[in-house]
mmCIF file of C-alpha atoms in Angstrom:
data_model
loop_
_atom_site.group_PDB
_atom_site.id
_atom_site.type_symbol
_atom_site.label_atom_id
_atom_site.label_comp_id
_atom_site.label_asym_id
_atom_site.label_seq_id
_atom_site.Cartn_x
_atom_site.Cartn_y
_atom_site.Cartn_z
ATOM 1 C CA MET D 1 30.579 127.116 151.804
ATOM 2 C CA LYS D 2 32.239 124.369 149.818
ATOM 3 C CA LYS D 3 34.428 125.385 146.898
ATOM 4 C CA ALA D 4 32.620 125.471 143.569
ATOM 5 C CA VAL D 5 34.965 122.902 142.102
ATOM 6 C CA VAL D 6 33.927 120.388 144.781
ATOM 7 C CA LEU D 7 30.349 120.603 143.524
ATOM 8 C CA PHE D 8 31.434 119.921 139.943
ATOM 9 C CA LEU D 9 33.756 117.075 140.863
ATOM 10 C CA THR D 10 31.133 115.462 143.073
ATOM 11 C CA VAL D 11 28.660 115.395 140.208
ATOM 12 C CA LEU D 12 31.276 113.881 137.909
ATOM 13 C CA LEU D 13 32.240 111.354 140.593
ATOM 14 C CA VAL D 14 28.662 110.139 140.713
ATOM 15 C CA PHE D 15 28.729 109.820 136.946
ATOM 16 C CA ILE D 16 32.082 108.080 136.650
ATOM 17 C CA PHE D 17 31.454 105.563 139.435
ATOM 18 C CA CYS D 18 28.142 105.584 139.414
ATOM 19 C CA SER D 19 9.949 107.176 133.845
ATOM 20 C CA GLU D 20 9.219 109.939 131.545
ATOM 21 C CA LEU D 21 12.436 111.589 130.439
ATOM 22 C CA LYS D 22 13.380 114.950 129.023
ATOM 23 C CA ALA D 23 17.026 114.999 127.962
ATOM 24 C CA SER D 24 19.360 117.697 129.220
ATOM 25 C CA SER D 25 21.285 118.220 125.994
ATOM 26 C CA LEU D 26 24.101 120.704 125.620
ATOM 27 C CA GLN D 27 22.636 124.184 125.173
ATOM 28 C CA LYS D 28 24.647 126.025 122.538
ATOM 29 C CA SER D 29 23.153 129.322 123.754
ATOM 30 C CA ILE D 30 25.276 129.185 126.935
ATOM 31 C CA VAL D 31 28.645 128.503 125.258
ATOM 32 C CA PRO D 32 30.701 131.506 124.068
ATOM 33 C CA ALA D 33 32.090 131.409 120.534
ATOM 34 C CA GLU D 34 35.623 131.787 121.928
ATOM 35 C CA ALA D 35 35.380 128.669 124.134
ATOM 36 C CA LEU D 36 38.490 126.493 123.806
ATOM 37 C CA TRP D 37 36.750 123.371 125.045
ATOM 38 C CA VAL D 38 33.386 122.116 126.274
ATOM 39 C CA VAL D 39 32.451 119.012 128.286
ATOM 40 C CA HIS D 40 28.809 118.078 128.755
ATOM 41 C CA VAL D 41 27.372 115.283 130.913
ATOM 42 C CA ASP D 42 23.688 114.496 130.381
ATOM 43 C CA LEU D 43 22.778 112.788 133.652
ATOM 44 C CA ILE D 44 19.196 112.068 132.577
ATOM 45 C CA LYS D 45 20.360 110.031 129.586
ATOM 46 C CA PHE D 46 23.017 108.369 131.723
ATOM 47 C CA LYS D 47 20.498 107.299 134.370
ATOM 48 C CA ALA D 48 18.244 105.904 131.629
ATOM 49 C CA SER D 49 21.070 103.770 130.223
ATOM 50 C CA ARG D 50 22.052 100.238 131.232
ATOM 51 C CA LEU D 51 25.332 101.577 132.643
ATOM 52 C CA GLY D 52 23.480 104.162 134.703
ATOM 53 C CA ASP D 53 21.061 101.562 136.015
ATOM 54 C CA ILE D 54 23.891 99.278 137.131
ATOM 55 C CA VAL D 55 25.953 102.066 138.666
ATOM 56 C CA LEU D 56 23.013 103.505 140.604
ATOM 57 C CA ASN D 57 22.415 100.053 142.075
ATOM 58 C CA GLU D 58 26.086 99.798 143.040
ATOM 59 C CA ILE D 59 26.327 103.167 144.819
ATOM 60 C CA ASP D 60 26.858 101.485 148.191
ATOM 61 C CA ALA D 61 29.440 99.025 146.833
ATOM 62 C CA LEU D 62 31.334 101.907 145.232
ATOM 63 C CA GLY D 63 31.560 103.681 148.574
ATOM 64 C CA LEU D 64 29.553 106.720 147.449
ATOM 65 C CA LYS D 65 26.394 106.390 149.517
ATOM 66 C CA ASP D 66 27.734 108.296 152.528
ATOM 67 C CA LYS D 67 29.335 111.026 150.386
ATOM 68 C CA ILE D 68 26.104 111.619 148.498
ATOM 69 C CA GLY D 69 24.152 111.616 151.766
ATOM 70 C CA ARG D 70 26.406 114.268 153.322
ATOM 71 C CA PHE D 71 26.136 116.418 150.213
ATOM 72 C CA GLN D 72 22.352 116.151 150.234
ATOM 73 C CA LYS D 73 22.182 117.039 153.926
ATOM 74 C CA GLN D 74 24.335 120.143 153.497
ATOM 75 C CA PHE D 75 22.904 121.510 150.260
ATOM 76 C CA LYS D 76 19.358 120.069 150.282
ATOM 77 C CA MET D 77 20.068 118.690 146.838
ATOM 78 C CA ASP D 78 19.727 115.097 145.634
ATOM 79 C CA LEU D 79 22.613 114.556 143.215
ATOM 80 C CA LEU D 80 20.991 111.462 141.749
ATOM 81 C CA ASN D 81 17.677 113.110 140.929
ATOM 82 C CA ASP D 82 18.023 116.891 141.050
ATOM 83 C CA ILE D 83 20.938 117.393 138.634
ATOM 84 C CA ASP D 84 19.930 116.943 134.979
ATOM 85 C CA GLY D 85 23.093 118.079 133.259
ATOM 86 C CA VAL D 86 26.575 119.489 133.860
ATOM 87 C CA THR D 87 28.436 121.585 131.310
ATOM 88 C CA ALA D 88 32.007 122.764 131.838
ATOM 89 C CA ILE D 89 33.269 125.505 129.520
ATOM 90 C CA GLY D 90 36.949 126.366 129.130
ATOM 91 C CA LEU D 91 37.586 129.933 128.018
ATOM 92 C CA GLY D 92 41.348 129.750 128.558
ATOM 93 C CA LYS D 93 44.171 127.482 129.727
ATOM 94 C CA ASP D 94 43.835 128.256 133.436
ATOM 95 C CA GLU D 95 41.271 126.804 135.881
ATOM 96 C CA ASN D 96 40.141 130.384 136.521
ATOM 97 C CA ASP D 97 38.917 130.377 132.911
ATOM 98 C CA ILE D 98 36.419 127.567 133.557
ATOM 99 C CA VAL D 99 32.686 128.073 134.034
ATOM 100 C CA VAL D 100 30.549 125.199 135.321
ATOM 101 C CA CYS D 101 26.876 125.254 134.353
ATOM 102 C CA LEU D 102 24.478 123.122 136.390
ATOM 103 C CA LYS D 103 21.028 122.354 135.026
ATOM 104 C CA GLY D 104 18.452 120.896 137.353
ATOM 105 C CA ASN D 105 16.110 121.314 140.281
ATOM 106 C CA PHE D 106 17.577 123.640 142.923
ATOM 107 C CA ASN D 107 16.348 124.839 146.298
ATOM 108 C CA LYS D 108 17.260 128.412 145.383
ATOM 109 C CA ASP D 109 16.085 130.058 148.592
ATOM 110 C CA TYR D 110 17.981 127.562 150.742
ATOM 111 C CA LEU D 111 21.219 127.920 148.748
ATOM 112 C CA LEU D 112 21.011 131.713 148.846
ATOM 113 C CA GLY D 113 20.392 131.431 152.573
ATOM 114 C CA LEU D 114 23.611 129.435 152.963
ATOM 115 C CA LEU D 115 25.491 132.109 151.054
ATOM 116 C CA GLY D 116 23.939 134.791 153.236
ATOM 117 C CA LYS D 117 25.500 133.149 156.294
ATOM 118 C CA GLU D 118 28.981 133.533 154.823
ATOM 119 C CA ASP D 119 30.844 136.545 156.202
ATOM 120 C CA SER D 120 32.658 136.885 152.878
ATOM 121 C CA HIS D 121 29.465 136.870 150.795
ATOM 122 C CA GLN D 122 28.835 139.841 148.509
ATOM 123 C CA GLU D 123 26.149 140.538 145.923
ATOM 124 C CA ILE D 124 27.238 142.199 142.684
ATOM 125 C CA PRO D 125 24.489 143.513 140.363
ATOM 126 C CA TYR D 126 25.125 142.830 136.676
ATOM 127 C CA GLY D 127 22.294 143.762 134.331
ATOM 128 C CA LYS D 128 19.295 141.617 135.212
ATOM 129 C CA TYR D 129 21.516 139.149 137.079
ATOM 130 C CA THR D 130 23.000 139.089 140.562
ATOM 131 C CA LEU D 131 26.515 137.741 140.949
ATOM 132 C CA HIS D 132 27.376 136.138 144.274
ATOM 133 C CA ASN D 133 30.943 136.221 145.550
ATOM 134 C CA TRP D 134 32.254 134.285 148.536
ATOM 135 C CA ASP D 135 35.626 133.057 149.826
ATOM 136 C CA SER D 136 37.210 135.832 147.714
ATOM 137 C CA ASP D 137 37.622 133.700 144.572
ATOM 138 C CA GLU D 138 34.251 131.971 144.218
ATOM 139 C CA PHE D 139 31.529 133.411 141.999
ATOM 140 C CA GLY D 140 28.073 132.156 141.102
ATOM 141 C CA ALA D 141 24.820 133.278 139.537
ATOM 142 C CA PHE D 142 21.314 131.939 139.073
ATOM 143 C CA VAL D 143 20.421 132.440 135.408
ATOM 144 C CA ASP D 144 16.953 131.187 136.258
ATOM 145 C CA ASP D 145 15.486 128.719 138.738
ATOM 146 C CA ASP D 146 16.983 125.681 136.989
ATOM 147 C CA LEU D 147 20.338 126.969 135.683
ATOM 148 C CA VAL D 148 23.296 127.919 137.896
ATOM 149 C CA LEU D 149 26.725 129.166 136.799
ATOM 150 C CA ILE D 150 29.828 128.782 138.972
ATOM 151 C CA ALA D 151 33.350 130.088 138.311
ATOM 152 C CA GLN D 152 36.490 131.211 140.112
ATOM 153 C CA ASN D 153 36.762 134.457 138.196
ATOM 154 C CA LYS D 154 34.125 137.190 137.923
ATOM 155 C CA ASN D 155 35.004 138.200 134.364
ATOM 156 C CA THR D 156 34.863 134.587 133.203
ATOM 157 C CA LEU D 157 31.371 134.244 134.636
ATOM 158 C CA ILE D 158 30.305 137.504 133.013
ATOM 159 C CA ARG D 159 31.505 136.303 129.595
ATOM 160 C CA VAL D 160 29.002 133.427 129.751
ATOM 161 C CA LEU D 161 26.208 135.664 131.055
ATOM 162 C CA ASP D 162 26.816 138.016 128.117
ATOM 163 C CA VAL D 163 26.303 135.111 125.717
ATOM 164 C CA ILE D 164 23.108 134.020 127.457
ATOM 165 C CA SER D 165 21.725 137.566 127.335
ATOM 166 C CA GLY D 166 22.594 137.891 123.635
ATOM 167 C CA LYS D 167 25.356 140.473 124.002
ATOM 168 C CA LYS D 168 28.006 138.158 122.559
ATOM 169 C CA ALA D 169 28.095 135.336 120.005
ATOM 170 C CA ASP D 170 27.541 131.740 121.059
ATOM 171 C CA ILE D 171 29.140 128.529 119.820
ATOM 172 C CA SER D 172 27.109 128.691 116.596
ATOM 173 C CA SER D 173 29.856 130.876 115.100
ATOM 174 C CA SER D 174 32.688 128.694 116.436
ATOM 175 C CA SER D 175 34.633 125.940 114.673
ATOM 176 C CA LEU D 176 33.422 123.668 117.514
ATOM 177 C CA MET D 177 29.912 123.866 116.063
ATOM 178 C CA GLU D 178 30.866 121.255 113.466
ATOM 179 C CA TYR D 179 31.648 118.843 116.280
ATOM 180 C CA LEU D 180 28.487 119.740 118.170
ATOM 181 C CA LYS D 181 26.463 118.763 115.100
ATOM 182 C CA LYS D 182 28.099 115.316 115.159
ATOM 183 C CA VAL D 183 27.178 114.479 118.763
ATOM 184 C CA PRO D 184 24.809 111.454 118.673
ATOM 185 C CA SER D 185 21.356 112.090 120.080
ATOM 186 C CA ASN D 186 21.827 109.233 122.579
ATOM 187 C CA ALA D 187 25.212 110.460 123.906
ATOM 188 C CA TYR D 188 25.347 111.076 127.644
ATOM 189 C CA VAL D 189 28.879 112.471 127.534
ATOM 190 C CA SER D 190 30.333 114.747 124.893
ATOM 191 C CA ALA D 191 33.617 116.624 124.962
ATOM 192 C CA MET D 192 35.071 118.855 122.269
ATOM 193 C CA VAL D 193 38.213 120.939 122.077
ATOM 194 C CA LYS D 194 39.682 123.346 119.529
ATOM 195 C CA ASP D 195 43.374 122.460 120.021
ATOM 196 C CA ILE D 196 44.458 119.828 122.537
ATOM 197 C CA SER D 197 48.178 120.277 121.843
ATOM 198 C CA ALA D 198 48.005 123.997 122.653
ATOM 199 C CA ILE D 199 46.148 123.414 125.924
ATOM 200 C CA SER D 200 48.244 120.463 127.104
ATOM 201 C CA GLU D 201 51.678 121.456 125.782
ATOM 202 C CA GLU D 202 53.029 122.131 129.271
ATOM 203 C CA GLU D 203 51.088 119.324 130.967
ATOM 204 C CA THR D 204 52.068 116.163 129.123
ATOM 205 C CA ASP D 205 54.854 114.461 127.223
ATOM 206 C CA VAL D 206 52.492 111.942 125.627
ATOM 207 C CA PHE D 207 53.176 111.819 121.885
ATOM 208 C CA VAL D 208 49.532 111.474 120.860
ATOM 209 C CA PHE D 209 48.377 114.505 122.887
ATOM 210 C CA LYS D 210 51.182 116.634 121.496
ATOM 211 C CA LYS D 211 50.004 115.884 117.971
ATOM 212 C CA MET D 212 46.248 116.198 118.512
ATOM 213 C CA LYS D 213 44.455 119.351 117.415
ATOM 214 C CA SER D 214 40.678 119.635 117.470
ATOM 215 C CA ALA D 215 38.841 116.625 118.864
ATOM 216 C CA LEU D 216 35.425 115.204 119.745
ATOM 217 C CA LEU D 217 34.755 112.464 122.287
ATOM 218 C CA THR D 218 31.312 110.961 122.853
ATOM 219 C CA LEU D 219 29.959 108.206 125.098
ATOM 220 C CA ALA D 220 26.605 106.634 124.341
ATOM 221 C CA GLU D 221 24.855 103.300 124.710
ATOM 222 C CA VAL D 222 23.654 101.077 121.880
ATOM 223 C CA LYS D 223 21.749 97.902 122.757
ATOM 224 C CA GLU D 224 23.309 97.759 126.247
ATOM 225 C CA ASN D 225 26.799 98.245 124.787
ATOM 226 C CA LEU D 226 28.970 101.222 125.621
ATOM 227 C CA ASP D 227 29.756 103.098 122.409
ATOM 228 C CA LEU D 228 32.850 105.300 122.678
ATOM 229 C CA LYS D 229 33.848 107.455 119.721
ATOM 230 C CA LEU D 230 36.889 109.694 119.402
ATOM 231 C CA ASP D 231 37.496 111.854 116.341
ATOM 232 C CA PHE D 232 40.510 114.128 116.197
ATOM 233 C CA MET D 233 42.704 115.992 113.749
ATOM 234 C CA VAL D 234 46.503 116.144 113.583
ATOM 235 C CA ASP D 235 48.903 118.250 111.544
ATOM 236 C CA THR D 236 49.755 115.852 108.734
ATOM 237 C CA ILE D 237 48.670 112.621 107.038
ATOM 238 C CA GLU D 238 51.930 111.053 108.244
ATOM 239 C CA ASP D 239 51.045 111.907 111.871
ATOM 240 C CA ALA D 240 47.618 110.316 111.433
ATOM 241 C CA ASN D 241 49.108 107.088 110.048
ATOM 242 C CA ASN D 242 51.763 106.954 112.774
ATOM 243 C CA ILE D 243 49.158 107.378 115.510
ATOM 244 C CA GLU D 244 46.956 104.663 114.000
ATOM 245 C CA ASN D 245 49.893 102.230 113.891
ATOM 246 C CA ALA D 246 51.011 103.158 117.414
ATOM 247 C CA ILE D 247 47.569 102.560 118.923
ATOM 248 C CA LYS D 248 47.152 99.229 117.137
ATOM 249 C CA GLY D 249 50.593 98.183 118.348
ATOM 250 C CA LEU D 250 49.789 99.073 121.953
ATOM 251 C CA ILE D 251 46.557 97.070 121.790
ATOM 252 C CA ALA D 252 48.436 94.030 120.467
ATOM 253 C CA LEU D 253 51.084 94.327 123.219
ATOM 254 C CA ALA D 254 48.439 94.702 125.909
ATOM 255 C CA ASN D 255 46.580 91.603 124.741
ATOM 256 C CA MET D 256 49.854 89.617 124.626
ATOM 257 C CA HIS D 257 50.544 90.679 128.219
ATOM 258 C CA LEU D 258 47.042 89.699 129.331
ATOM 259 C CA SER D 259 47.340 86.348 127.603
ATOM 260 C CA ASP D 260 50.673 85.603 129.326
ATOM 261 C CA GLU D 261 49.094 86.520 132.665
ATOM 262 C CA ASP D 262 46.203 84.110 131.997
ATOM 263 C CA SER D 263 43.825 87.029 132.404
ATOM 264 C CA GLU D 264 40.121 86.977 131.642
ATOM 265 C CA LEU D 265 40.450 90.570 130.457
ATOM 266 C CA ARG D 266 40.980 91.401 126.792
ATOM 267 C CA ILE D 267 40.973 94.594 124.784
ATOM 268 C CA PRO D 268 38.302 94.053 122.113
ATOM 269 C CA LYS D 269 39.584 93.064 118.695
ATOM 270 C CA ASP D 270 36.733 94.919 117.029
ATOM 271 C CA ILE D 271 37.953 98.338 118.132
ATOM 272 C CA VAL D 272 37.884 100.360 114.915
ATOM 273 C CA ILE D 273 40.751 102.732 114.147
ATOM 274 C CA SER D 274 40.814 104.515 110.824
ATOM 275 C CA THR D 275 42.341 107.563 109.182
ATOM 276 C CA LYS D 276 41.204 109.926 106.452
ATOM 277 C CA LYS D 277 43.928 112.368 105.485
ATOM 278 C CA ASN D 278 44.872 114.094 108.763
ATOM 279 C CA LYS D 279 41.811 112.833 110.662
ATOM 280 C CA VAL D 280 41.842 109.869 113.046
ATOM 281 C CA GLN D 281 38.682 108.064 114.119
ATOM 282 C CA ILE D 282 38.459 105.519 116.925
ATOM 283 C CA GLU D 283 35.337 103.625 117.963
ATOM 284 C CA LEU D 284 34.994 101.075 120.724
ATOM 285 C CA VAL D 285 31.809 99.113 121.380
ATOM 286 C CA TYR D 286 31.963 97.175 124.629
ATOM 287 C CA PRO D 287 29.298 95.209 126.570
ATOM 288 C CA THR D 288 28.146 97.422 129.440
ATOM 289 C CA ASP D 289 27.886 94.588 131.981
ATOM 290 C CA ASP D 290 31.436 93.454 131.203
ATOM 291 C CA LEU D 291 32.727 97.001 131.644
ATOM 292 C CA VAL D 292 31.074 97.342 135.047
ATOM 293 C CA ASN D 293 32.536 93.996 136.139
ATOM 294 C CA ILE D 294 35.981 95.296 135.213
ATOM 295 C CA LEU D 295 35.449 98.536 137.140
ATOM 296 C CA LEU D 296 34.255 96.588 140.180
ATOM 297 C CA GLY D 297 37.266 94.280 140.035
ATOM 298 C CA LYS D 298 35.200 91.196 139.235
ATOM 299 C CA VAL D 299 37.319 90.260 136.212
ATOM 300 C CA LYS D 300 40.706 88.621 136.673
ATOM 301 C CA GLY D 301 43.506 90.628 135.105
ATOM 302 C CA ASN D 302 45.552 93.806 135.111
ATOM 303 C CA LEU D 303 46.305 95.997 132.107
ATOM 304 C CA PHE D 304 49.519 97.335 133.648
ATOM 305 C CA PHE D 305 52.773 95.700 132.576
#
C-alpha cells in the first residue's frame, strides 16, 4: 500500500500543475480547536475556474497523464473527478501531527480489500469508527462513504474523530475562526496558521517568516484573473512597515533585472501591499492565461538573478 502522504501529495500535484457544481468548502466541524494550521483545496471550484480548465487540458504537456493513470489503475480512483476537496490539518510541529481529510467519491470496498491484502493491516475499533493500521505508521478511517481521514499517528487521527463525533470543540472556538470567516466564497485554496514564526523557527532563516504570526492565504479567480490574497500579523507596527518596504524593494529590483535581461516577464505594478498597525495585507491580481504561459515556459525571462 502506498504511503498516505503520497496520496495527499499526488492530489496537490494535480492541483498545482494541473456541469452542475456543489462546492467542497472547508468543513469547520472536522477541524479541532487546537489546530495550529489548516490548508484546504477545493478541487471542484478549481476545476470550474479558468485556471483549472487550462491545466486540465495541459495534463499531458505537464507530464502528469501517466502518473494519474497509474494511480487510477491501482486505487480505482479518478483524481480528476472523484476527489472534491483535500483538507490538511496540523495539530503540532511534526509531520506525525498532520491529518489529511479527503472528500469525494471512493470505492470503499475496493480500498478496504487492498488493505486486507496487507500482511501488516490491523483493524482497531474506536467508538462507531474502525481505524485501519498498515505499514506500522499509517492510519486511516472512513468517517462515512465520502470522507476519509489519513494520518501517521493513531492519536492524531483520533483527535479529529473526537471533533467529528462532538466529543471535542471544533475550530469555531479557535482564533483561526476569524480567518475562516474571511475566506472568499470563490476561493479554491485557503490556508491559515496561528503562528508561522513558531512553526518555522527551526526551518528557515527568512526574515519575513521569522516575523510572521497568524496568517491567511487565499487563491480565487475573478473574471479569469488569479486573485491571491495574503493577510498576516507581525509583532510590531515597525515590523509591518519594514516588511512592506522590503517587499516593494524586492519587486523593484526584480523588475529592473527583468528589464536588463530584455525579458517579457514582469511582476505586476498593481500588486497592492498595505499595512494597518501590525497587520500586513498583500493582494495580487494576475491574468490566468499569462500565469499559465509562465508556468509552461512560454514567456521569455527568468526571475532568478
